[in-house]
PDB file of C-alpha atoms in Angstrom:
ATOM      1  CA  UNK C   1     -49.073  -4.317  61.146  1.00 52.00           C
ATOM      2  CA  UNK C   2     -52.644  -3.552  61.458  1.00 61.00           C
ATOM      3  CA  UNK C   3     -53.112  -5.483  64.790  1.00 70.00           C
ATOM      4  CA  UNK C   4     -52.980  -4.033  67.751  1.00 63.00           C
ATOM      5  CA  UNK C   5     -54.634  -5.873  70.649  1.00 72.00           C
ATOM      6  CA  UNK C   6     -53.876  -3.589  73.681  1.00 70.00           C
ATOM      7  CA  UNK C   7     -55.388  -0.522  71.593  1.00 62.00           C
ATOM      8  CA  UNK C   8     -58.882   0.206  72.896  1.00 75.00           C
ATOM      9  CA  UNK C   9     -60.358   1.885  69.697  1.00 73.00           C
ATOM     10  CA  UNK C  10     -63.309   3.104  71.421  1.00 81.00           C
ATOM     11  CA  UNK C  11     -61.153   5.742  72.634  1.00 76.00           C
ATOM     12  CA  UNK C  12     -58.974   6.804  70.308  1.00 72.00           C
ATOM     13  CA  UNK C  13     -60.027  10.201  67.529  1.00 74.00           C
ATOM     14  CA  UNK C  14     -58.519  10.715  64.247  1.00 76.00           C
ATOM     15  CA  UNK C  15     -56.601  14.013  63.643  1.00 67.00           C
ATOM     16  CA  UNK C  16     -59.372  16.846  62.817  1.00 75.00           C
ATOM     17  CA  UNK C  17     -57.825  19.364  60.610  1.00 73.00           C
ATOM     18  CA  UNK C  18     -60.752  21.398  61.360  1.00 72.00           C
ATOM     19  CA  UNK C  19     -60.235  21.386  65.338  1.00 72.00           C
ATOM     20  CA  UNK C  20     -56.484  22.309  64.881  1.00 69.00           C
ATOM     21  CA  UNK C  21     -57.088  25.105  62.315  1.00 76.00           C
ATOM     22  CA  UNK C  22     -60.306  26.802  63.858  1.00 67.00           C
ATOM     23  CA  UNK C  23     -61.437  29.555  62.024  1.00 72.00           C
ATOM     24  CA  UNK C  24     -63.084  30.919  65.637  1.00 76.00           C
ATOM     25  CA  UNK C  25     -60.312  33.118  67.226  1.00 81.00           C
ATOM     26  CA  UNK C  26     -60.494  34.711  70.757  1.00 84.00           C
ATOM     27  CA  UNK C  27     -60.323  38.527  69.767  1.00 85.00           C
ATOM     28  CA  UNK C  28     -59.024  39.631  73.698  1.00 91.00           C
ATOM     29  CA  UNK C  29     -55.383  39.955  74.300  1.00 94.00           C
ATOM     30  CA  UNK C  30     -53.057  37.138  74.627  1.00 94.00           C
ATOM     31  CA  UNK C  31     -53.204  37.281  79.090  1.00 98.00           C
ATOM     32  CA  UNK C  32     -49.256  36.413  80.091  1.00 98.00           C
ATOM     33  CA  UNK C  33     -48.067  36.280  84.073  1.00 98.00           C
ATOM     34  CA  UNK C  34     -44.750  36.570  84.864  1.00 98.00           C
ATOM     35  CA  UNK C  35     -42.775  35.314  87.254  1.00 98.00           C
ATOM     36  CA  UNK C  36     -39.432  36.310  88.401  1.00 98.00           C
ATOM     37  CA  UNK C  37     -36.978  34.568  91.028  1.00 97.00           C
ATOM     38  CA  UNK C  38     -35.254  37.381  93.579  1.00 96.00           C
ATOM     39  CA  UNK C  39     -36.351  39.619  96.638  1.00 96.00           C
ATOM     40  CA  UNK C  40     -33.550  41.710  95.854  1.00 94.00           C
ATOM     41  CA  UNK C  41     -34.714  45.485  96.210  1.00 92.00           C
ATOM     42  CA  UNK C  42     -32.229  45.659  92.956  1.00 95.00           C
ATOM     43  CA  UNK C  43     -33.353  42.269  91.251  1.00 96.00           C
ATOM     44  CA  UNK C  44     -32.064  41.810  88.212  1.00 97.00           C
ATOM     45  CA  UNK C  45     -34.835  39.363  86.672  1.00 97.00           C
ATOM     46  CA  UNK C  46     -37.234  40.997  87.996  1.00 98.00           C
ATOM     47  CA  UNK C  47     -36.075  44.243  85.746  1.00 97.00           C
ATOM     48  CA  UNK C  48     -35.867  41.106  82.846  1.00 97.00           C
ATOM     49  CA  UNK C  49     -39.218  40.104  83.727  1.00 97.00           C
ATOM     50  CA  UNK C  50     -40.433  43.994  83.337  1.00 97.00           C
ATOM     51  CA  UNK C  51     -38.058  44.672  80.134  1.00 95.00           C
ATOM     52  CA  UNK C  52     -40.255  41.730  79.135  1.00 96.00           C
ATOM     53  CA  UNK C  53     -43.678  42.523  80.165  1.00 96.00           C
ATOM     54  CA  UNK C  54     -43.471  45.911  78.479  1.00 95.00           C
ATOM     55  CA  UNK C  55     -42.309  44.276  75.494  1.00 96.00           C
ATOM     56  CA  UNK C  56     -45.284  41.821  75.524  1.00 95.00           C
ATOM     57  CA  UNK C  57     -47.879  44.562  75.837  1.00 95.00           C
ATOM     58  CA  UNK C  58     -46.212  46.560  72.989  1.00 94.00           C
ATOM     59  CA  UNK C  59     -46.514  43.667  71.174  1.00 93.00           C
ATOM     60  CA  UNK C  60     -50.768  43.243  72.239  1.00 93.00           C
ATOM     61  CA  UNK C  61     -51.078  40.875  75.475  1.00 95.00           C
ATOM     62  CA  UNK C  62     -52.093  42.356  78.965  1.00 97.00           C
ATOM     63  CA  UNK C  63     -49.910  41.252  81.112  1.00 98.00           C
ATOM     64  CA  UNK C  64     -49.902  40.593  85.086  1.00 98.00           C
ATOM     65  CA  UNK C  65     -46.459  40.111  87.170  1.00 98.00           C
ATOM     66  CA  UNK C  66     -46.499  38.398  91.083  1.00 98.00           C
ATOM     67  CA  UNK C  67     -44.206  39.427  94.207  1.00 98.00           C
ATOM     68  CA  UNK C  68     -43.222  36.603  95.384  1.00 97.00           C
ATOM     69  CA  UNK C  69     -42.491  38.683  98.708  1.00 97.00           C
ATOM     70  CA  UNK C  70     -44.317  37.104 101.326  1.00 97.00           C
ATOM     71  CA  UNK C  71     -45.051  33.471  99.624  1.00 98.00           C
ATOM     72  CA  UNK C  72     -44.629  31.155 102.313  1.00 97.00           C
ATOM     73  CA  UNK C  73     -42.596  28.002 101.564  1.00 96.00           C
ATOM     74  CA  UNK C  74     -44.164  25.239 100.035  1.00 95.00           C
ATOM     75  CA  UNK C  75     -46.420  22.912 102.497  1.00 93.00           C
ATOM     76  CA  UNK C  76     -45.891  25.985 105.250  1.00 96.00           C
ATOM     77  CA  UNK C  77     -48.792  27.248 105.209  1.00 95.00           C
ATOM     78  CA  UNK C  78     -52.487  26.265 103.962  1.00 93.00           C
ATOM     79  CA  UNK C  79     -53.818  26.979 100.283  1.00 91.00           C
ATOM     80  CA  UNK C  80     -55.690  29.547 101.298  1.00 93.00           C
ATOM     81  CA  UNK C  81     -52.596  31.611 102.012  1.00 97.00           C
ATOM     82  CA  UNK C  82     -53.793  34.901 100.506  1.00 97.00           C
ATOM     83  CA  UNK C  83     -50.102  34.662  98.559  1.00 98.00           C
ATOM     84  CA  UNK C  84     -50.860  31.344  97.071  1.00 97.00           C
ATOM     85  CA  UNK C  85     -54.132  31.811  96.380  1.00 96.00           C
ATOM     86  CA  UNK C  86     -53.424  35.352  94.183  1.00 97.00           C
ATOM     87  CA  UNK C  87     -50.299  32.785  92.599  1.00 97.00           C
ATOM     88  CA  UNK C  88     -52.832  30.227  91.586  1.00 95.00           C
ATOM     89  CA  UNK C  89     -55.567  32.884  90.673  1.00 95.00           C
ATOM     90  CA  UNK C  90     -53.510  34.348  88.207  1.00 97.00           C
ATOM     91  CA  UNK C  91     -52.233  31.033  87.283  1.00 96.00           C
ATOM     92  CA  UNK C  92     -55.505  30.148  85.840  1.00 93.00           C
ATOM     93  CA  UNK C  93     -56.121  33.549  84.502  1.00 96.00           C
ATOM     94  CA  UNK C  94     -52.884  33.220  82.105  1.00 97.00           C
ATOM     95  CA  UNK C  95     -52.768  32.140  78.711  1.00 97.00           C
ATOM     96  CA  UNK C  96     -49.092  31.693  79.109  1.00 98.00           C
ATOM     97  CA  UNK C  97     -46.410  32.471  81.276  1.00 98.00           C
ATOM     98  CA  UNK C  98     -42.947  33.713  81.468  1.00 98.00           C
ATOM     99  CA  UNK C  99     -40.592  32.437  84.188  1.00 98.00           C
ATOM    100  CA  UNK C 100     -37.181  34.640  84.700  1.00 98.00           C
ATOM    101  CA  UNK C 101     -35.040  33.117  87.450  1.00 98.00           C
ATOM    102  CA  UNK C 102     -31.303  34.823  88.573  1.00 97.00           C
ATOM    103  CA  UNK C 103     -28.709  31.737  88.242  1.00 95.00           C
ATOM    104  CA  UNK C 104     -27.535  30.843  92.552  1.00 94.00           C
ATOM    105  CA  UNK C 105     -25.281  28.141  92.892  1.00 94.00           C
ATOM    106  CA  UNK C 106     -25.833  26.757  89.465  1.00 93.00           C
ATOM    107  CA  UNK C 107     -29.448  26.429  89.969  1.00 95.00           C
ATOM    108  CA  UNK C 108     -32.805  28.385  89.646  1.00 96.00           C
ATOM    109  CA  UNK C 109     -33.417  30.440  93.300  1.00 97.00           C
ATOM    110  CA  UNK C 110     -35.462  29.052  95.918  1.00 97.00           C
ATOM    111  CA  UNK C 111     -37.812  32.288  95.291  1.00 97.00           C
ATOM    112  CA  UNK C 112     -38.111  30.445  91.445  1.00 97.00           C
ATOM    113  CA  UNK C 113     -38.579  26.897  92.848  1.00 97.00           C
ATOM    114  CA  UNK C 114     -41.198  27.911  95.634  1.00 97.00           C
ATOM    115  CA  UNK C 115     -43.742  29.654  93.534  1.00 97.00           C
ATOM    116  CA  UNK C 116     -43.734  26.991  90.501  1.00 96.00           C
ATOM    117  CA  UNK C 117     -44.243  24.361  93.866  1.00 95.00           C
ATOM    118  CA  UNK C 118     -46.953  26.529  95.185  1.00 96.00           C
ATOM    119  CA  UNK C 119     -48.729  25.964  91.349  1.00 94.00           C
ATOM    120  CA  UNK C 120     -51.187  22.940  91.816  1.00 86.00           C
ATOM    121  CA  UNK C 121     -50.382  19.907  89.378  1.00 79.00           C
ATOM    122  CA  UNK C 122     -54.141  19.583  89.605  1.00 74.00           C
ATOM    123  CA  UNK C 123     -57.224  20.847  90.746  1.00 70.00           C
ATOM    124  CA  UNK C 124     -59.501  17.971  90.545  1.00 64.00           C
ATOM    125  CA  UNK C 125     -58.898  16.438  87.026  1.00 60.00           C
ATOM    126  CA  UNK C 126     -58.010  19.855  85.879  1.00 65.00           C
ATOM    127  CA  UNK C 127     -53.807  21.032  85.575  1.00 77.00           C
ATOM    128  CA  UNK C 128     -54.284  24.757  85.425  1.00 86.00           C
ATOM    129  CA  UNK C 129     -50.867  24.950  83.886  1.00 92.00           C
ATOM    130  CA  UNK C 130     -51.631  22.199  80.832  1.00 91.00           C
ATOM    131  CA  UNK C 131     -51.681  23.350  77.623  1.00 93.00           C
ATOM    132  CA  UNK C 132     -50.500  27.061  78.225  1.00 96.00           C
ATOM    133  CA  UNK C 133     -47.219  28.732  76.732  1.00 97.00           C
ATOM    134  CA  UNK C 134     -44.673  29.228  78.938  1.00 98.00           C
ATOM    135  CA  UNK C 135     -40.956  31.057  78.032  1.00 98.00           C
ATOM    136  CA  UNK C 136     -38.273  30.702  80.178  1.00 98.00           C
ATOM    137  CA  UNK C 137     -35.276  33.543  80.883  1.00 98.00           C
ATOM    138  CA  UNK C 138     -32.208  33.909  83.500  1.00 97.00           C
ATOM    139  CA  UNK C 139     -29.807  36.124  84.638  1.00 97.00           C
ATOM    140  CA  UNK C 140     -26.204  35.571  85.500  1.00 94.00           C
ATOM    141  CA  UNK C 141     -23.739  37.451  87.654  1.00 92.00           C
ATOM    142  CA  UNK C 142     -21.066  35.914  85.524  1.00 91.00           C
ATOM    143  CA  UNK C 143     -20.511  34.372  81.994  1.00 88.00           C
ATOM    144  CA  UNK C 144     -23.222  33.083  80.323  1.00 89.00           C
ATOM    145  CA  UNK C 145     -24.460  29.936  81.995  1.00 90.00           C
ATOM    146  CA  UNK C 146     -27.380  28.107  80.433  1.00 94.00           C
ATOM    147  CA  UNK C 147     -28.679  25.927  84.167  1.00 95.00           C
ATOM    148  CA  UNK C 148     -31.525  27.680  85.426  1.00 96.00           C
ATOM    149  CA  UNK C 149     -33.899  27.994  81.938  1.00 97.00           C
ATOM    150  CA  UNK C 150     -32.918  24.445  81.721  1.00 97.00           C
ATOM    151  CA  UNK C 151     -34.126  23.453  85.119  1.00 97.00           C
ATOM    152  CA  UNK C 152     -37.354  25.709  84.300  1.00 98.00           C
ATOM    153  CA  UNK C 153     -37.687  23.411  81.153  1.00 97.00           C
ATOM    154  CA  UNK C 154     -38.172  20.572  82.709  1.00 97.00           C
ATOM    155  CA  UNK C 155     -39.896  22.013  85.163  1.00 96.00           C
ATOM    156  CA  UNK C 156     -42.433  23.504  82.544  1.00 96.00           C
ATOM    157  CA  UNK C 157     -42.940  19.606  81.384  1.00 93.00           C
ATOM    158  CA  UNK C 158     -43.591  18.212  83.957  1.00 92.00           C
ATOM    159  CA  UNK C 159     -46.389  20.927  84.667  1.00 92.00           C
ATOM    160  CA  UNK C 160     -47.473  20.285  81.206  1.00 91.00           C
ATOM    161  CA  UNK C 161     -46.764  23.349  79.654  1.00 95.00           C
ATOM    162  CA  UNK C 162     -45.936  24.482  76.170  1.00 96.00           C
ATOM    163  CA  UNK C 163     -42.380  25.862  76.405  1.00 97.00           C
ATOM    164  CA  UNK C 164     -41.617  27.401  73.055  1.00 97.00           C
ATOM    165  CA  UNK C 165     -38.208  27.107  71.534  1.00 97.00           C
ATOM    166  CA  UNK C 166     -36.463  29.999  71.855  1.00 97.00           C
ATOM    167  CA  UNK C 167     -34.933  31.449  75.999  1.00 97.00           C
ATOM    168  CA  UNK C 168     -32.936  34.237  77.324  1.00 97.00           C
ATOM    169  CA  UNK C 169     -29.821  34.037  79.062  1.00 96.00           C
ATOM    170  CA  UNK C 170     -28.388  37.013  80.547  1.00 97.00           C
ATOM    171  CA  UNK C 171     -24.457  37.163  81.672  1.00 96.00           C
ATOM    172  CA  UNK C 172     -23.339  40.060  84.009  1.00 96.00           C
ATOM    173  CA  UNK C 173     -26.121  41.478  84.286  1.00 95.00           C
ATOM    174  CA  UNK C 174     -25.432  43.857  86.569  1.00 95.00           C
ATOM    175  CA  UNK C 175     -23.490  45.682  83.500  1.00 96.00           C
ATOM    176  CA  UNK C 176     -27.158  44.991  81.541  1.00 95.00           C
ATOM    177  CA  UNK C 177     -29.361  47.773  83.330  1.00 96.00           C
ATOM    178  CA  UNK C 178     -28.973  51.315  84.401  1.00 96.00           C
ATOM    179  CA  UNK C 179     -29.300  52.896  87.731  1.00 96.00           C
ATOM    180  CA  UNK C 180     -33.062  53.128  87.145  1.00 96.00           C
ATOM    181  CA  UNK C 181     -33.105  49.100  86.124  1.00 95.00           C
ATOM    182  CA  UNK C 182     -33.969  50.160  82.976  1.00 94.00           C
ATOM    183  CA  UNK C 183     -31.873  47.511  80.167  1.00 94.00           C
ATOM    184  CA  UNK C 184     -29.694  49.030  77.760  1.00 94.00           C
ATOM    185  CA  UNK C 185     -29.371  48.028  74.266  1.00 93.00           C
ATOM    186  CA  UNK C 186     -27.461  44.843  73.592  1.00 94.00           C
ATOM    187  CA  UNK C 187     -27.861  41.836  71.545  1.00 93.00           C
ATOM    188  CA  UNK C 188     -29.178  40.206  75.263  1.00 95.00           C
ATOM    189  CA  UNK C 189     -31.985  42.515  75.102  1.00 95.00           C
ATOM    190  CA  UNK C 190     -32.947  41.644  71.165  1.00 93.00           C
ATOM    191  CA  UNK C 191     -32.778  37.928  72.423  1.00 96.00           C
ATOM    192  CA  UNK C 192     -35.773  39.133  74.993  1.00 95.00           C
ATOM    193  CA  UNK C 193     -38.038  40.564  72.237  1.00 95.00           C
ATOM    194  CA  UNK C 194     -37.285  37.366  70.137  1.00 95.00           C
ATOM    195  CA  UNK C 195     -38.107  35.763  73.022  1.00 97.00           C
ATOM    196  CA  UNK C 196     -41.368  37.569  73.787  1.00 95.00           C
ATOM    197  CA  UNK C 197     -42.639  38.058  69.848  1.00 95.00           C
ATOM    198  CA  UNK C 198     -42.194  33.858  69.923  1.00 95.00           C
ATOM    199  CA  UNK C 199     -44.104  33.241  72.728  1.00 96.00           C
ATOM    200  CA  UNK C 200     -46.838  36.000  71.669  1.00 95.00           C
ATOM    201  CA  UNK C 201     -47.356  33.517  68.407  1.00 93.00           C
ATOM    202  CA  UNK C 202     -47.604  30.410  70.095  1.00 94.00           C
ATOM    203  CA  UNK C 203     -49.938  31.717  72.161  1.00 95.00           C
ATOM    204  CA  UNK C 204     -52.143  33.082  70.103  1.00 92.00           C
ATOM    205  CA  UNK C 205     -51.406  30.164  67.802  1.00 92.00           C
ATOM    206  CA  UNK C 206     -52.478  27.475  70.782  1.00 93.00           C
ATOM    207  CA  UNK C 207     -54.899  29.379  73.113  1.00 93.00           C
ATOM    208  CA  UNK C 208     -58.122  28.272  71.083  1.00 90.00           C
ATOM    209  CA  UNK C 209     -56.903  24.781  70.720  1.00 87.00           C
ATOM    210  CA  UNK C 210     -55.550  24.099  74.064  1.00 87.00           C
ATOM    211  CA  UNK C 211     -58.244  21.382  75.555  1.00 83.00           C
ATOM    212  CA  UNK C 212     -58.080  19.677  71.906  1.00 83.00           C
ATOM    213  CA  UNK C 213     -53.990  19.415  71.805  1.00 83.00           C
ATOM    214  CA  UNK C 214     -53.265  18.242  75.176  1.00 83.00           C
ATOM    215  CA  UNK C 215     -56.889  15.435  75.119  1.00 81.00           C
ATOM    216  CA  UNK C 216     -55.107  12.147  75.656  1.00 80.00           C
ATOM    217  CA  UNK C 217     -56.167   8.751  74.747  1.00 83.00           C
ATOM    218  CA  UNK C 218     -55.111   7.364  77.781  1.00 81.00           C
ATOM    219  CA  UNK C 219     -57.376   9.333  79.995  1.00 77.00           C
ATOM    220  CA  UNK C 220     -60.435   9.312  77.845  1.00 78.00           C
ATOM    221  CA  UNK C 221     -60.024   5.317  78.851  1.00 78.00           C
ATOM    222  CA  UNK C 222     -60.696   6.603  82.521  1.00 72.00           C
ATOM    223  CA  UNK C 223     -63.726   7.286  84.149  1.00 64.00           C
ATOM    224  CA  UNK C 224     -64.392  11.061  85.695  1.00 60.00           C
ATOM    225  CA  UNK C 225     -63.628   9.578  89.251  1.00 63.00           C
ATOM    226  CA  UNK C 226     -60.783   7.403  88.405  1.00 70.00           C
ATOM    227  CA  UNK C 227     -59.254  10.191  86.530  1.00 64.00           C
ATOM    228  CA  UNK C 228     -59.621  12.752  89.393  1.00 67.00           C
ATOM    229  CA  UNK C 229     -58.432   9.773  92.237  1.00 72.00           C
ATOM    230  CA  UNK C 230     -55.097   8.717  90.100  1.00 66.00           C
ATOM    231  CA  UNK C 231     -54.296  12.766  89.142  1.00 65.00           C
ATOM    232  CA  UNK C 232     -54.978  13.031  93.228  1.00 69.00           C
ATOM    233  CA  UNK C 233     -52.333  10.707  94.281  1.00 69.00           C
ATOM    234  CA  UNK C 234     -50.179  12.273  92.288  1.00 63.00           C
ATOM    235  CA  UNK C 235     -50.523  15.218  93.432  1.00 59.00           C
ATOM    236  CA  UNK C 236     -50.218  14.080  97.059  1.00 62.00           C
ATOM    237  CA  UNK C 237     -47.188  12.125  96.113  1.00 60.00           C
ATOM    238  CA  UNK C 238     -45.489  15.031  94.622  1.00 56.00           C
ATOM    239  CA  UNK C 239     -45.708  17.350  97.922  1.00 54.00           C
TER     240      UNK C 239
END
């Protein structure tokens, strides 16, 4: 049981406790971008995404929230597309993210879809979005549907992101928020600050740690180049 041939042991590392439970702790706030998935002037996850942002800052992070208004459409226009380059700015800036998309057709928006395409798998042989939190929310016009935070969780996979357990799904929302888009009180809103406290934890909880969880045997194997050529193709094949 103790053989394994195709294991290059020069590049594997032993658990360390001591990396996982650093006593060195960042003291700034937890930094948490949000991202919502409507151009509506009366969005309804964008008011989520703000019920949620001021929930987050009562609870310590600083948080920063993008309008998508104006984001060009994925391969439409160059990277240096003052829109996508404030998206991936405060991409890296994060610590963790929250993504709020309105349910359309079953799905996440095209809003939703075109700002998470607009976030680089890689930048180099660096994923900006590897190792950070993310939490994932929707709203509904009707019953409670459960498609678009699970389309954002596999979404937030394959970008390599922690998604924590717990999500918010919002049905009828347009009964959910006054005329100043304000939520009222409901068991929908105390799902949000479970939502929010959870994420605020894991991200605190991960933050410090984030390079050591997500190192992988398999690309210590690689060299520097052949790391940054295969994550390249990738890339290019994803587009």
């Amino acid at each position: 049981m103790t053989d394994m041939p195709a294991l290059d042991d020069r590049h594997v590392r032993d658990i360390d406790p001591e990396a996982l439970f650093s006593g060195e702790r960042r003291g700034d706030p937890p930094r948490i971008l949000l991202l919502y998935g409507s151009l509506r002037q009366r969005s309804f996850s964008r008011f989520a995404a703000e019920e949620a942002a001021r929930i987050l800052r009562r609870l310590g992070a600083d948080t920063r929230m993008f309008n998508p208004s104006g984001l060009p459409l994925p391969d439409d226009a160059p990277a240096d597309h003052p829109k996508v380059a404030e998206l991936r700015a405060l991409v890296a800036w994060c610590d963790g993210m929250v993504w709020c998309s309105p349910e359309r057709h079953g799905a996440m928006t095209g809003v939703m879809k075109a700002q998470i395409d607009w976030i680089p798998l890689s930048i180099g042989a660096v994923r900006p979005t590897q190792g950070k939190t993310l939490a994932v929310m929707q709203v509904s016009g009707g019953s409670q549907s459960f498609n678009a935070v699970n389309q954002l969780r596999i979404l937030g996979r394959w970008m390599r992101c922690l998604t924590i357990p717990n999500q918010s799904s919002v049905p009828k929302a347009w009964g959910e928020f006054d005329d100043n888009g304000r939520m009222r009180p409901s068991p929908f809103y105390d799902r949000i600050v479970d939502v929010m406290e959870e994420l605020v934890k894991f991200t605190v909880l991960t933050r410090d740690i984030r390079e050591h969880l997500v190192d992988r045997y398999s690309e210590r194997k690689e060299t520097g180049e052949a790391l940054i050529a295969r994550v390249s193709r990738t890339a290019g094949a994803d587009r």
